[in-house]
CSV table of N, CA, C and O in Angstrom, one decimal:
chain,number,residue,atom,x,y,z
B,21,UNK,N,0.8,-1.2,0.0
B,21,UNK,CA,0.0,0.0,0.0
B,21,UNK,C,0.9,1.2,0.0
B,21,UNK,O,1.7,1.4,0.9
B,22,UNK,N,0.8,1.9,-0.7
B,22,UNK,CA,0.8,3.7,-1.3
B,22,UNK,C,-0.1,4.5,-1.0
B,22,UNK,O,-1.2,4.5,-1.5
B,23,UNK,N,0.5,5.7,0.1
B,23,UNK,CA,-0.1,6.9,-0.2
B,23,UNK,C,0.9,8.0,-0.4
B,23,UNK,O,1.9,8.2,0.2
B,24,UNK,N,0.2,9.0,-1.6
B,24,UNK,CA,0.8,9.8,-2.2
B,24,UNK,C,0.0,10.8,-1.8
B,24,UNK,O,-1.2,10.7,-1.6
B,25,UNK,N,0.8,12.1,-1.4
B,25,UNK,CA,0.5,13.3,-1.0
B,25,UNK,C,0.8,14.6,-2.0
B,25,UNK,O,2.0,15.0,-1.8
B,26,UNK,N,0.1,15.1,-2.8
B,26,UNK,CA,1.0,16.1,-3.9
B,26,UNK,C,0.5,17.6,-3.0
B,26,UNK,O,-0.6,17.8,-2.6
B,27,UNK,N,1.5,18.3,-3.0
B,27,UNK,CA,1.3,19.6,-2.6
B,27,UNK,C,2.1,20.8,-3.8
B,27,UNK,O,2.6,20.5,-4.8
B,28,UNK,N,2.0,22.0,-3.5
B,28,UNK,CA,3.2,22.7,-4.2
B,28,UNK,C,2.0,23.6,-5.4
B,28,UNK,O,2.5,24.6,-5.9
B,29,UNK,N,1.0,23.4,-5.7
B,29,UNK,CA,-0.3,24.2,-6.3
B,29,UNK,C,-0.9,25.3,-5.9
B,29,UNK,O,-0.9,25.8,-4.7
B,30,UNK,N,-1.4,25.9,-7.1
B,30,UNK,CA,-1.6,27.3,-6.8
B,30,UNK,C,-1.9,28.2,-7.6
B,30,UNK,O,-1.9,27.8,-8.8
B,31,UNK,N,-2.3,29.7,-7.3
B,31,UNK,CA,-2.3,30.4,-8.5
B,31,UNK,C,-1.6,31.5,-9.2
B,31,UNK,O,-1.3,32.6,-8.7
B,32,UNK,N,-1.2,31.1,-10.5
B,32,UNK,CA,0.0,31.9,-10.9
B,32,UNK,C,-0.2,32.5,-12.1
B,32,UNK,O,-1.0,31.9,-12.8
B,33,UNK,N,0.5,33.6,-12.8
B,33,UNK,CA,0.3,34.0,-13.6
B,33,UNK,C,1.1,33.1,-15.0
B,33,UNK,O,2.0,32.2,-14.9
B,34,UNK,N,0.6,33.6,-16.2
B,34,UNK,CA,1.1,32.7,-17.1
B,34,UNK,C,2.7,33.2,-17.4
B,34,UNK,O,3.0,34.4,-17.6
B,35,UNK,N,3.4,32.2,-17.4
B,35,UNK,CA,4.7,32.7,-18.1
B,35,UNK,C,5.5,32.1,-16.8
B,35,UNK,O,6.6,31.6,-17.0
B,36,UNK,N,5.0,32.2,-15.5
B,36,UNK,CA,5.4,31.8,-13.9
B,36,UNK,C,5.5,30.4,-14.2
B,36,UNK,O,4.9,29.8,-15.1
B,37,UNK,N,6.4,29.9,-13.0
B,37,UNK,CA,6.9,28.8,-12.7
B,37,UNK,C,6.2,27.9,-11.0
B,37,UNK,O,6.0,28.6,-10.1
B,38,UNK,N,6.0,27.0,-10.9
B,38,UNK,CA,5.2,26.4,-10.2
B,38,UNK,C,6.1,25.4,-10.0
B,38,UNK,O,6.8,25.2,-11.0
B,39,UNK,N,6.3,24.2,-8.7
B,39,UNK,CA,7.0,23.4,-8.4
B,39,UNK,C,5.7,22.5,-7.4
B,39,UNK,O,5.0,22.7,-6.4
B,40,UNK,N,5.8,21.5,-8.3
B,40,UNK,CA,4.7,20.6,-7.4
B,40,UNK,C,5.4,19.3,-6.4
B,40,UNK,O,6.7,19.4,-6.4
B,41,UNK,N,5.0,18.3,-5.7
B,41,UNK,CA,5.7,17.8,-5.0
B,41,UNK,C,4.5,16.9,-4.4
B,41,UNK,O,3.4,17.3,-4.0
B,42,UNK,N,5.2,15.3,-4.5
B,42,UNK,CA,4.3,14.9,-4.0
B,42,UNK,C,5.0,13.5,-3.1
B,42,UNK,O,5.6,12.7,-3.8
B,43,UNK,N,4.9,13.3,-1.5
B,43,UNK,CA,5.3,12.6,-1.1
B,43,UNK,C,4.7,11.0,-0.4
B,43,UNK,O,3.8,10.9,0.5
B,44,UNK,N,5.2,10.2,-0.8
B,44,UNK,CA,5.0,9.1,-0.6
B,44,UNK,C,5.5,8.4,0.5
B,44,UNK,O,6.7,8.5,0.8
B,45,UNK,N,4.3,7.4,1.3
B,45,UNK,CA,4.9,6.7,2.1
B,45,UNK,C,5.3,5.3,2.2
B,45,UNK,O,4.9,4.6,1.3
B,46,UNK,N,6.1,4.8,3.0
B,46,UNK,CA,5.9,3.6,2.5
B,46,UNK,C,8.0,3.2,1.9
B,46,UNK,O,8.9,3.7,1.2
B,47,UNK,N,7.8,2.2,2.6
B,47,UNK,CA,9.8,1.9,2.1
B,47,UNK,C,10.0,0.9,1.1
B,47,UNK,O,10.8,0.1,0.9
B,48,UNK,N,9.0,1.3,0.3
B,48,UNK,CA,9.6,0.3,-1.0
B,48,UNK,C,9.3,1.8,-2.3
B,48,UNK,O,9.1,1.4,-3.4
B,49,UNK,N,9.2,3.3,-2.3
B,49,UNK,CA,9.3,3.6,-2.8
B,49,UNK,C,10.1,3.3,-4.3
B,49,UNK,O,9.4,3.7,-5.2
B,50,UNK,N,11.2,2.7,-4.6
B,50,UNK,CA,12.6,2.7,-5.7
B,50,UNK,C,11.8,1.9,-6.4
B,50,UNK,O,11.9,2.1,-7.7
B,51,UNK,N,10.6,0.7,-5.8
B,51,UNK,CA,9.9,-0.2,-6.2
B,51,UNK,C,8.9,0.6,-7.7
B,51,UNK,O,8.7,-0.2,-8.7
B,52,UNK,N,8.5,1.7,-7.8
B,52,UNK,CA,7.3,2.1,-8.5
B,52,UNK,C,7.7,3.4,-9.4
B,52,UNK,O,8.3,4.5,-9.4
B,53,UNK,N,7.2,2.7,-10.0
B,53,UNK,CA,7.2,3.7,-11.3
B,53,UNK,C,6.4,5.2,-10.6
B,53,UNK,O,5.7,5.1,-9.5
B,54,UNK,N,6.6,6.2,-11.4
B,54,UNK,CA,5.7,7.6,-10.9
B,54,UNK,C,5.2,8.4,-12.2
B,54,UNK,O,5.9,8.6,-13.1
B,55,UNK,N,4.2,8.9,-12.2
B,55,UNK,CA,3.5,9.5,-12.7
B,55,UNK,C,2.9,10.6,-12.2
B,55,UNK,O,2.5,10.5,-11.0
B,56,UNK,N,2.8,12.1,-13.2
B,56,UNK,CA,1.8,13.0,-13.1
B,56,UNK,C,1.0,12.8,-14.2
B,56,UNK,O,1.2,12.2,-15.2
B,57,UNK,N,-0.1,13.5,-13.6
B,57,UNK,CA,-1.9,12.8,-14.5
B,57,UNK,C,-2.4,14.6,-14.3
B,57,UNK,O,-2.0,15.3,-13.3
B,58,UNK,N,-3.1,15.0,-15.2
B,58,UNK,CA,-4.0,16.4,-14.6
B,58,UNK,C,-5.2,16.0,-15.4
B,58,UNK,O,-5.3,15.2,-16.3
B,59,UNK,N,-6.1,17.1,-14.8
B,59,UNK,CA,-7.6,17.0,-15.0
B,59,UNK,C,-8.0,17.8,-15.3
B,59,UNK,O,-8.5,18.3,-14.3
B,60,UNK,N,-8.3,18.6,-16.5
B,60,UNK,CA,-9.1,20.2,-16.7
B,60,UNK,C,-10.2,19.9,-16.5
B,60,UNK,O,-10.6,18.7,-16.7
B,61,UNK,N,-11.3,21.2,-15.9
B,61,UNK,CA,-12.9,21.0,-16.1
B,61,UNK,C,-13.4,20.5,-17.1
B,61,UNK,O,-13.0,21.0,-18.1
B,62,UNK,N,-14.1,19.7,-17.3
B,62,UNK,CA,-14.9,19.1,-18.2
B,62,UNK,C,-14.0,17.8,-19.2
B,62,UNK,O,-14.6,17.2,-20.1
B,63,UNK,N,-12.9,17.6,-18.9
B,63,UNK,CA,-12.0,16.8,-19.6
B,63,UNK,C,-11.5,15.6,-19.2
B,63,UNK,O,-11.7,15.4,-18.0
B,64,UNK,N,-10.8,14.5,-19.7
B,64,UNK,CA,-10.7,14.0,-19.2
B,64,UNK,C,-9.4,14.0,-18.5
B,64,UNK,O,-8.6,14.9,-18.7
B,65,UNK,N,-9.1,12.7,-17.7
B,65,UNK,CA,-7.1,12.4,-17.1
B,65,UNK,C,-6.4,12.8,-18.1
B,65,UNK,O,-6.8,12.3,-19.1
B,66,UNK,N,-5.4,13.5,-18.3
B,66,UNK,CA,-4.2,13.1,-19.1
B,66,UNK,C,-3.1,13.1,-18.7
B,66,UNK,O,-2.7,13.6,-17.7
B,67,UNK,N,-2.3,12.4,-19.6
B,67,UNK,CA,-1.0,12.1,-18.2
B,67,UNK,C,-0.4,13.4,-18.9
B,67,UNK,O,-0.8,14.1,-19.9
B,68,UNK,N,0.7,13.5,-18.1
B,68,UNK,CA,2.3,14.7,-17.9
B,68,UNK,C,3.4,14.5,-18.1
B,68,UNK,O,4.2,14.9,-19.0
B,69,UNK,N,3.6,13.9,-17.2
B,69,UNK,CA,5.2,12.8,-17.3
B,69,UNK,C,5.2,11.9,-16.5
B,69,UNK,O,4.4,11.9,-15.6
B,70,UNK,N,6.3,10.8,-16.8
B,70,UNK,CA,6.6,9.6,-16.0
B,70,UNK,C,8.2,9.6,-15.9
B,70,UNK,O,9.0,10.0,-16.7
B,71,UNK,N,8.4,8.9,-14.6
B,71,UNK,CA,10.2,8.7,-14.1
B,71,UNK,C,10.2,7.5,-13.9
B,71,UNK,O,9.1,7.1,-13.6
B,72,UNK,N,11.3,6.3,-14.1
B,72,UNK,CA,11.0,5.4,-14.2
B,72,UNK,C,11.7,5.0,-12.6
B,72,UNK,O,11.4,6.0,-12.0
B,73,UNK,N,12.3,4.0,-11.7
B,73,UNK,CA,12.1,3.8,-10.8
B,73,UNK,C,13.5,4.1,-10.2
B,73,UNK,O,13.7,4.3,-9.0
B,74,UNK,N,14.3,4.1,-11.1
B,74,UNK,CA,15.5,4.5,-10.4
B,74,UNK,C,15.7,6.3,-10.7
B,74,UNK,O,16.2,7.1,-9.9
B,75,UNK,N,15.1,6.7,-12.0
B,75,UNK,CA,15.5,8.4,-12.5
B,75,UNK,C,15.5,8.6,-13.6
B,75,UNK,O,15.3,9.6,-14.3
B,76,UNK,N,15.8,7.0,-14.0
B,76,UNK,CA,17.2,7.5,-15.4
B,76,UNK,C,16.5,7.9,-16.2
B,76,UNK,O,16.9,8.9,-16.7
B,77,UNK,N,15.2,7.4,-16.9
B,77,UNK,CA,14.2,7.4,-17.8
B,77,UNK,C,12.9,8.4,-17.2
B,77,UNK,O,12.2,8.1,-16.3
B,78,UNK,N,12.6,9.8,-18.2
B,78,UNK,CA,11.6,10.3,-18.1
B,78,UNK,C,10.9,10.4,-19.8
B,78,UNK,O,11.5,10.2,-20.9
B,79,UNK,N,9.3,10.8,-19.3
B,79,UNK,CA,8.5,10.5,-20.6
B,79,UNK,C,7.4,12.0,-19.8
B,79,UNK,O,6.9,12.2,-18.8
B,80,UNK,N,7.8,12.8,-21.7
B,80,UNK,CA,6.5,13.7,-21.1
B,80,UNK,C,5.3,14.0,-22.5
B,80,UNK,O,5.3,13.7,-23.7
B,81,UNK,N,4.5,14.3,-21.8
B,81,UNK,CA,3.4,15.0,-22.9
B,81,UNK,C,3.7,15.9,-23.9
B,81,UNK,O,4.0,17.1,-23.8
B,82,UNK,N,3.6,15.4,-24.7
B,82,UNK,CA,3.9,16.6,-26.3
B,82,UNK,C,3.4,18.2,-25.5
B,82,UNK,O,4.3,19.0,-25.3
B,83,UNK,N,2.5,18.3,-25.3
B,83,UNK,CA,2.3,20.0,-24.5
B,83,UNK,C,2.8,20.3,-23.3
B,83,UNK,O,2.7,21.4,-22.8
B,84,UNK,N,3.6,19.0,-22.8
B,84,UNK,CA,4.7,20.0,-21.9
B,84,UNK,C,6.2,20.0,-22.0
B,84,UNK,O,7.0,20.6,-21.3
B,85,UNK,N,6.2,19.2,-23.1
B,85,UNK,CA,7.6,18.9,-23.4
B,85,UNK,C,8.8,19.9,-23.8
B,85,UNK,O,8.9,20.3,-25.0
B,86,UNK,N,9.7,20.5,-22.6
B,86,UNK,CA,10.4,21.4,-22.6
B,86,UNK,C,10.2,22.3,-21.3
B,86,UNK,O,11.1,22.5,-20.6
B,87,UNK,N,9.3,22.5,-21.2
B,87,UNK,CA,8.7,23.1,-20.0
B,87,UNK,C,8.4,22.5,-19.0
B,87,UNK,O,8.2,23.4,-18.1
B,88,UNK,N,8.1,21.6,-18.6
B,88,UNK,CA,8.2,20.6,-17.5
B,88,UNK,C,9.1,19.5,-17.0
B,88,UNK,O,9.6,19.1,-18.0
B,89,UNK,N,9.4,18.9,-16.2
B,89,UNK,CA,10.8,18.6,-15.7
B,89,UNK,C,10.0,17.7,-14.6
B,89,UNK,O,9.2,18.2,-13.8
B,90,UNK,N,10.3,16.6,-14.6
B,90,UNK,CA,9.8,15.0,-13.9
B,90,UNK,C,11.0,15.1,-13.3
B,90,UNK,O,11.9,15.5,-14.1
B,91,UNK,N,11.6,14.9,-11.7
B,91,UNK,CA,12.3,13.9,-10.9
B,91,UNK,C,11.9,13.4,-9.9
B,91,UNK,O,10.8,13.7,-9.6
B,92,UNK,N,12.7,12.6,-9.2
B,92,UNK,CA,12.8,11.9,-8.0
B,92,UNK,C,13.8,11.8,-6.7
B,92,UNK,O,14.9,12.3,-7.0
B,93,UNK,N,13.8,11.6,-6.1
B,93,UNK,CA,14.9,11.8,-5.0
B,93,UNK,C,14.2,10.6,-4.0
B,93,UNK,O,13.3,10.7,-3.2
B,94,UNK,N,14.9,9.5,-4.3
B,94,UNK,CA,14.3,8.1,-3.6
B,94,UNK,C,15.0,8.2,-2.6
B,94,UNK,O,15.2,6.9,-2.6
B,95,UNK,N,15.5,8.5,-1.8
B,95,UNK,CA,15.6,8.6,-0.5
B,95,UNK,C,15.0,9.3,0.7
B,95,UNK,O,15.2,9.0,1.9
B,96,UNK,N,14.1,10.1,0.2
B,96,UNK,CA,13.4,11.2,0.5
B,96,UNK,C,11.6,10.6,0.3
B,96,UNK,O,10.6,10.9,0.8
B,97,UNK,N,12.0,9.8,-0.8
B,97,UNK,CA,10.4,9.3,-1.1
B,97,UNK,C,9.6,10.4,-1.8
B,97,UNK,O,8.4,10.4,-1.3
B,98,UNK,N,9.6,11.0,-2.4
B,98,UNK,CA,9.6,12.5,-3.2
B,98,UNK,C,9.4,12.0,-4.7
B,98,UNK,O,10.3,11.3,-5.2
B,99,UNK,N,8.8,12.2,-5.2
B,99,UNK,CA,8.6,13.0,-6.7
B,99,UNK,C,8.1,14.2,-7.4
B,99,UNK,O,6.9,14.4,-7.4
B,100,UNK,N,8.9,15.0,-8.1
B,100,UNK,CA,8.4,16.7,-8.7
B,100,UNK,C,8.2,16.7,-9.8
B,100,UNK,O,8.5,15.9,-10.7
B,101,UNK,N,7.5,17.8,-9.8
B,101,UNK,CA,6.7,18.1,-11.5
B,101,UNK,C,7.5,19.8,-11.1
B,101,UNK,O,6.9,20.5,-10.3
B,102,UNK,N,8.6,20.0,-11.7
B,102,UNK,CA,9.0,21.6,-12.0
B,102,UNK,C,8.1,22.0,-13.2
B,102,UNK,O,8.1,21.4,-14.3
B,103,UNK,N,7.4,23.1,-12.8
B,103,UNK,CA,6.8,23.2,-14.4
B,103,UNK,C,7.1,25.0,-14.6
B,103,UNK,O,7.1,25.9,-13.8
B,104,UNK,N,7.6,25.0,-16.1
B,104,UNK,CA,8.0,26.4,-16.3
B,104,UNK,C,7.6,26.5,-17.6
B,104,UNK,O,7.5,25.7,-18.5
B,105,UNK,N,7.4,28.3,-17.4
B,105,UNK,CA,6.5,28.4,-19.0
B,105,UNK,C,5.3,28.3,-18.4
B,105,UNK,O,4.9,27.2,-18.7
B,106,UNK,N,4.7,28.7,-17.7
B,106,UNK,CA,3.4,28.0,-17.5
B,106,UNK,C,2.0,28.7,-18.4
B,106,UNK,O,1.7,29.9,-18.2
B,107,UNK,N,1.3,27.6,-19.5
B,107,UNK,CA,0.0,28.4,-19.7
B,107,UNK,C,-1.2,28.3,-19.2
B,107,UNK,O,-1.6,27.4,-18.4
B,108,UNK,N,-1.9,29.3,-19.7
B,108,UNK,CA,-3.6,29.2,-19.4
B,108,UNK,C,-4.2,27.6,-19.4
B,108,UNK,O,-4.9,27.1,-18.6
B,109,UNK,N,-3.7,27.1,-20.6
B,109,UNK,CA,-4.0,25.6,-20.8
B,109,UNK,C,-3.5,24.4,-19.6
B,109,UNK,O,-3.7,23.3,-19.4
B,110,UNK,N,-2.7,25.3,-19.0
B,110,UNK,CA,-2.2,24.3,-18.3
B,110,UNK,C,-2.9,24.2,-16.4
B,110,UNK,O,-2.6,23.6,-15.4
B,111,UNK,N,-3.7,25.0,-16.7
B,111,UNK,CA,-4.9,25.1,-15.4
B,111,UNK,C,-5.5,23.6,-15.8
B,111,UNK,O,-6.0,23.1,-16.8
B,112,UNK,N,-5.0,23.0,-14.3
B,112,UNK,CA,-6.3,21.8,-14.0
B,112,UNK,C,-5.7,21.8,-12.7
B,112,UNK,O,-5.1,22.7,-12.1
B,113,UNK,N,-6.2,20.4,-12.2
B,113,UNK,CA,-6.2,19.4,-10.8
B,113,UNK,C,-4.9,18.5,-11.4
B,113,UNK,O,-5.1,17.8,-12.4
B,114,UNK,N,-3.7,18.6,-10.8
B,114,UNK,CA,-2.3,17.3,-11.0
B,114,UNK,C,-2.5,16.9,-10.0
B,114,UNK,O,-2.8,17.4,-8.9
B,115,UNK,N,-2.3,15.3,-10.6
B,115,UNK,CA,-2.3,14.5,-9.2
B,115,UNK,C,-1.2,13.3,-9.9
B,115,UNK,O,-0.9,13.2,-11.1
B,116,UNK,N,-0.9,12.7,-8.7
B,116,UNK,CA,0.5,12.1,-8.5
B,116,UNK,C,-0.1,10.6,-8.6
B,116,UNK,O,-1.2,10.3,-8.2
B,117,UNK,N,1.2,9.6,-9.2
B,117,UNK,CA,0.8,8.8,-9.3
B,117,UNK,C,1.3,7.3,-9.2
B,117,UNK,O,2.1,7.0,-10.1
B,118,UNK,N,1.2,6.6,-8.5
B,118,UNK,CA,2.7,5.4,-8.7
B,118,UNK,C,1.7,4.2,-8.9
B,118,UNK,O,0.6,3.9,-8.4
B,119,UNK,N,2.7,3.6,-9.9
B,119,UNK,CA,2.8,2.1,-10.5
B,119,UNK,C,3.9,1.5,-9.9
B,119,UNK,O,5.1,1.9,-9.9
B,120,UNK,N,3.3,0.1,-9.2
B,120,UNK,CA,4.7,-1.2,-9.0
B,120,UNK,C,4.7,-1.9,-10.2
B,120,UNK,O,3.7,-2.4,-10.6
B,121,UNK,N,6.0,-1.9,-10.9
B,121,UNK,CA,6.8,-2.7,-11.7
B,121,UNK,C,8.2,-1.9,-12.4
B,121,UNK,O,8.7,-1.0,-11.9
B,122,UNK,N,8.6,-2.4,-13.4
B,122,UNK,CA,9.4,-2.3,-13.9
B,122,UNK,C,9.5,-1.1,-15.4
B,122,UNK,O,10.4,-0.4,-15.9
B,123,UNK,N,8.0,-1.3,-15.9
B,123,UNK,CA,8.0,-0.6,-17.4
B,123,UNK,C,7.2,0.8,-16.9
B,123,UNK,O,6.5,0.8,-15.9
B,124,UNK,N,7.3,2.1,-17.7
B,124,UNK,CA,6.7,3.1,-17.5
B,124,UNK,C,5.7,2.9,-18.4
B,124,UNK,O,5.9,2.4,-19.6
B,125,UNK,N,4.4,3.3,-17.9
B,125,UNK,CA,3.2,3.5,-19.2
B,125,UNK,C,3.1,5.2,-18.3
B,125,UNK,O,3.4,5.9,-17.3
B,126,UNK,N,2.0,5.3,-20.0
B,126,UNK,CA,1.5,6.8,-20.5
B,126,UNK,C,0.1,6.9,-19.8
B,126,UNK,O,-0.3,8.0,-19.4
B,127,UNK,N,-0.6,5.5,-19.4
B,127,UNK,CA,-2.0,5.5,-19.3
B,127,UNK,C,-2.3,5.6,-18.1
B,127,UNK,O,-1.6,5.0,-17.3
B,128,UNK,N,-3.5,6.2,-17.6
B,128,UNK,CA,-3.6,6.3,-15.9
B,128,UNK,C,-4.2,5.2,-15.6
B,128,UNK,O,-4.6,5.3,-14.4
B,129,UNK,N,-4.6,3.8,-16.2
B,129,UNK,CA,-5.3,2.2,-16.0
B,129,UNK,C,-4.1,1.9,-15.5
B,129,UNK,O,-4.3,1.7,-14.3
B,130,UNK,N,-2.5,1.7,-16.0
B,130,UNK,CA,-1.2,1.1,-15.3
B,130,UNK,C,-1.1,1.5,-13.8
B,130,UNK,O,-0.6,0.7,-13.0
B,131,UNK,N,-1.5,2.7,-13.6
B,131,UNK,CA,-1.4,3.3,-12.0
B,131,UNK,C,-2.1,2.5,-11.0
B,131,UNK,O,-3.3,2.2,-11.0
B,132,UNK,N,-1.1,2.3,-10.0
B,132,UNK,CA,-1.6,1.5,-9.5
B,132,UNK,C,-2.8,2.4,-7.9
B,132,UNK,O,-3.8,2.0,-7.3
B,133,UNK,N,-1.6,4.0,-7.6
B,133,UNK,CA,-2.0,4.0,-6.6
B,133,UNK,C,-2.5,5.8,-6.7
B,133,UNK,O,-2.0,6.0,-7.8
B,134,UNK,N,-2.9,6.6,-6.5
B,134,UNK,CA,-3.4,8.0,-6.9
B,134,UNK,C,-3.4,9.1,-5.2
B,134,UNK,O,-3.9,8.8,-4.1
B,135,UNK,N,-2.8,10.0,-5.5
B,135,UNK,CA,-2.6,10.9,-4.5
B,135,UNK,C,-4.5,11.6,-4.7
B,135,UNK,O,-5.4,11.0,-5.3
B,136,UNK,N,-4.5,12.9,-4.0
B,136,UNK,CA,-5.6,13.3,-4.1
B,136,UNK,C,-6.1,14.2,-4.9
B,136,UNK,O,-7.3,14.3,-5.3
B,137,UNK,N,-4.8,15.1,-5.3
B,137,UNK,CA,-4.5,16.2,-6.5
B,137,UNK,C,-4.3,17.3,-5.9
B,137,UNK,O,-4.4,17.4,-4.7
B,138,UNK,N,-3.8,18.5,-6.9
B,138,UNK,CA,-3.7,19.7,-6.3
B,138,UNK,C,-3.7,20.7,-7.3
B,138,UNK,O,-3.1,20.8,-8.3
B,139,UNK,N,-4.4,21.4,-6.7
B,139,UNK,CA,-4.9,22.9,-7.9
B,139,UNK,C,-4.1,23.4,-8.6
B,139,UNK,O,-3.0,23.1,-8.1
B,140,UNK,N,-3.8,24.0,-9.8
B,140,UNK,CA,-3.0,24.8,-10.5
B,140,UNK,C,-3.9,25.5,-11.5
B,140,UNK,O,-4.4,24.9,-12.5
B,141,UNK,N,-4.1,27.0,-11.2
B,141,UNK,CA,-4.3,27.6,-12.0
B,141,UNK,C,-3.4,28.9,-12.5
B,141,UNK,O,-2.7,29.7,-11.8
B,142,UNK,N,-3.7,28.7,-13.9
B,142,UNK,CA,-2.6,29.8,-14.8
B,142,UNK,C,-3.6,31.2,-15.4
B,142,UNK,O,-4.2,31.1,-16.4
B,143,UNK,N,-3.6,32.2,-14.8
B,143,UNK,CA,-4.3,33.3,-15.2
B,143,UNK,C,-3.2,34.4,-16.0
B,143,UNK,O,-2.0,34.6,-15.8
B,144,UNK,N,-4.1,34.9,-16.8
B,144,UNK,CA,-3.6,35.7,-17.6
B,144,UNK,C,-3.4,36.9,-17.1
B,144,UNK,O,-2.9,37.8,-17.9
């Protein structure tokens, strides 16, 4: 069992930078893949990025790619979403995400365990 805690949300203007953070309990962290997922009103999950269990390997979303920045610090039990550049489009609910195994997926069905989310709105 996994619980993920994402904090670090908020309201900012566009072009601002935002630092999300979401911590996990539990000592098999290194064990699980991680994922960010967000949710605009009326839309559905889409993922963000993924880190694979040691660092080495990150995977992001064509609309944040460049501007957002996936790590980990497994000692700490920690996973971040740096996000810079930020646009209007990028207002939803991020929430955090871990998968036990070995392979990273794109899809929020692989996740095994879901934090609760946390606001990010981008105003103009």
């Amino acid at each position: 069992q996994v619980q993920l805690v994402e904090s670090g949300g908020g309201l900012v203007q566009a072009g601002d930078s935002l630092r999300l953070s979401c911590a996990a309990s539990g000592r098999t962290f290194s064990s699980y893949v991680m994922g960010w997922f967000r949710q605009a009103p009326g839309k559905e999950r889409e993922f963000v990025a993924a880190i694979s269990r040691g660092g080495i390997n990150t995977y992001y979303a064509d609309s944040v790619k460049g501007r957002f920045t996936i790590s980990r610090d497994n000692s700490k039990n920690k996973v971040y979403l740096q996000m810079n550049s930020l646009k209007l489009e990028d207002t939803a609910v991020y929430y955090c995400a871990a998968e036990y195994g070995l392979y990273v997926h794109t899809t929020s069905q692989q996740y095994d365990y879901w934090g609760q989310g946390t606001q990010v709105t981008v105003s103009s």
